[in-house]
Amino acid sequence: MTIGDNFEFNNTSYLLLGVVEYREIPYYLGVDNLNKEEYKIFKSNNNTLIEEENRHIVKRLLPEFSKELNRVLTFVGDDLDE
């Protein structure tokens, strides 16, 4: 999956906002397409998405997702300036 892709999890559609790797596992930040205030972090396990519920891992990943989102927004902003 790449940023901007839509994906399904438990019959809910999410927009992929970021991807980071932690301990050699890809993690995905998604926002619910209908409830834009609901964000979740998922991890990939044998090509299956699992919601990450470990609070320590989530707290560790949030700054990484923030950096990733800022990088993407800067890139988009630079494109708009041209």
mmCIF file of C-alpha atoms in Angstrom:
data_model
loop_
_atom_site.group_PDB
_atom_site.id
_atom_site.type_symbol
_atom_site.label_atom_id
_atom_site.label_comp_id
_atom_site.label_asym_id
_atom_site.label_seq_id
_atom_site.Cartn_x
_atom_site.Cartn_y
_atom_site.Cartn_z
ATOM 1 C CA MET A 1 0.000 0.000 0.000
ATOM 2 C CA THR A 2 1.092 3.542 -0.647
ATOM 3 C CA ILE A 3 0.049 6.843 0.885
ATOM 4 C CA GLY A 4 -3.350 7.919 -0.409
ATOM 5 C CA ASP A 5 -4.619 4.375 -0.939
ATOM 6 C CA ASN A 6 -7.961 3.330 0.489
ATOM 7 C CA PHE A 7 -8.175 0.044 2.354
ATOM 8 C CA GLU A 8 -10.778 -1.928 4.280
ATOM 9 C CA PHE A 9 -10.511 -3.095 7.868
ATOM 10 C CA ASN A 10 -13.457 -4.659 9.742
ATOM 11 C CA ASN A 11 -15.919 -3.368 7.128
ATOM 12 C CA THR A 12 -14.637 0.207 7.494
ATOM 13 C CA SER A 13 -12.879 2.117 4.729
ATOM 14 C CA TYR A 14 -9.667 3.940 5.689
ATOM 15 C CA LEU A 15 -7.407 6.387 3.871
ATOM 16 C CA LEU A 16 -3.709 5.599 4.291
ATOM 17 C CA LEU A 17 -1.880 8.671 5.635
ATOM 18 C CA GLY A 18 1.533 7.242 6.437
ATOM 19 C CA VAL A 19 3.772 4.204 6.542
ATOM 20 C CA VAL A 20 6.696 3.683 8.920
ATOM 21 C CA GLU A 21 8.800 0.676 9.768
ATOM 22 C CA TYR A 22 9.537 -0.267 13.354
ATOM 23 C CA ARG A 23 11.481 -3.381 14.333
ATOM 24 C CA GLU A 24 11.295 -4.546 10.717
ATOM 25 C CA ILE A 25 7.478 -4.452 10.733
ATOM 26 C CA PRO A 26 5.552 -2.007 8.519
ATOM 27 C CA TYR A 27 2.972 0.104 10.377
ATOM 28 C CA TYR A 28 0.202 2.086 8.695
ATOM 29 C CA LEU A 29 -1.663 5.183 9.870
ATOM 30 C CA GLY A 30 -5.198 5.315 8.560
ATOM 31 C CA VAL A 31 -8.131 7.673 8.976
ATOM 32 C CA ASP A 32 -11.723 6.471 8.745
ATOM 33 C CA ASN A 33 -13.184 7.785 5.457
ATOM 34 C CA LEU A 34 -16.577 8.512 7.067
ATOM 35 C CA ASN A 35 -15.466 9.661 10.524
ATOM 36 C CA LYS A 36 -12.439 11.848 9.804
ATOM 37 C CA GLU A 37 -11.705 12.076 13.547
ATOM 38 C CA GLU A 38 -10.993 8.352 13.919
ATOM 39 C CA TYR A 39 -7.381 7.393 13.307
ATOM 40 C CA LYS A 40 -5.886 3.942 13.779
ATOM 41 C CA ILE A 41 -2.477 2.371 13.507
ATOM 42 C CA PHE A 42 -2.221 -1.017 11.862
ATOM 43 C CA LYS A 43 0.614 -3.456 11.388
ATOM 44 C CA SER A 44 1.128 -5.994 8.680
ATOM 45 C CA ASN A 45 1.414 -9.631 9.699
ATOM 46 C CA ASN A 46 1.764 -12.093 6.813
ATOM 47 C CA ASN A 47 -0.044 -9.665 4.468
ATOM 48 C CA THR A 48 -2.912 -9.290 6.960
ATOM 49 C CA LEU A 49 -3.639 -5.998 8.698
ATOM 50 C CA ILE A 50 -3.967 -6.030 12.470
ATOM 51 C CA GLU A 51 -4.912 -3.016 14.570
ATOM 52 C CA GLU A 52 -2.011 -2.098 16.865
ATOM 53 C CA GLU A 53 -3.357 -1.941 20.399
ATOM 54 C CA ASN A 54 -0.080 -1.859 22.355
ATOM 55 C CA ARG A 55 -0.040 1.667 23.808
ATOM 56 C CA HIS A 56 3.748 1.710 24.139
ATOM 57 C CA ILE A 57 4.225 0.944 20.454
ATOM 58 C CA VAL A 58 1.563 3.476 19.453
ATOM 59 C CA LYS A 59 3.264 6.177 21.555
ATOM 60 C CA ARG A 60 6.598 5.263 19.953
ATOM 61 C CA LEU A 61 5.164 5.442 16.433
ATOM 62 C CA LEU A 62 3.196 8.705 16.690
ATOM 63 C CA PRO A 63 6.271 10.982 16.387
ATOM 64 C CA GLU A 64 7.447 8.955 13.387
ATOM 65 C CA PHE A 65 4.065 9.328 11.679
ATOM 66 C CA SER A 66 4.137 13.049 12.455
ATOM 67 C CA LYS A 67 7.517 13.375 10.704
ATOM 68 C CA GLU A 68 6.198 11.396 7.740
ATOM 69 C CA LEU A 69 3.058 13.548 7.435
ATOM 70 C CA ASN A 70 5.112 16.758 7.628
ATOM 71 C CA ARG A 71 7.424 15.437 4.908
ATOM 72 C CA VAL A 72 4.470 14.638 2.630
ATOM 73 C CA LEU A 73 2.791 18.007 3.282
ATOM 74 C CA THR A 74 6.026 19.862 2.556
ATOM 75 C CA PHE A 75 6.408 17.933 -0.704
ATOM 76 C CA VAL A 76 2.807 18.737 -1.729
ATOM 77 C CA GLY A 77 3.259 22.386 -0.743
ATOM 78 C CA ASP A 78 6.438 22.639 -2.805
ATOM 79 C CA ASP A 79 4.557 21.250 -5.827
ATOM 80 C CA LEU A 80 1.836 23.885 -5.396
ATOM 81 C CA ASP A 81 4.419 26.695 -5.283
ATOM 82 C CA GLU A 82 5.825 25.768 -8.689
#
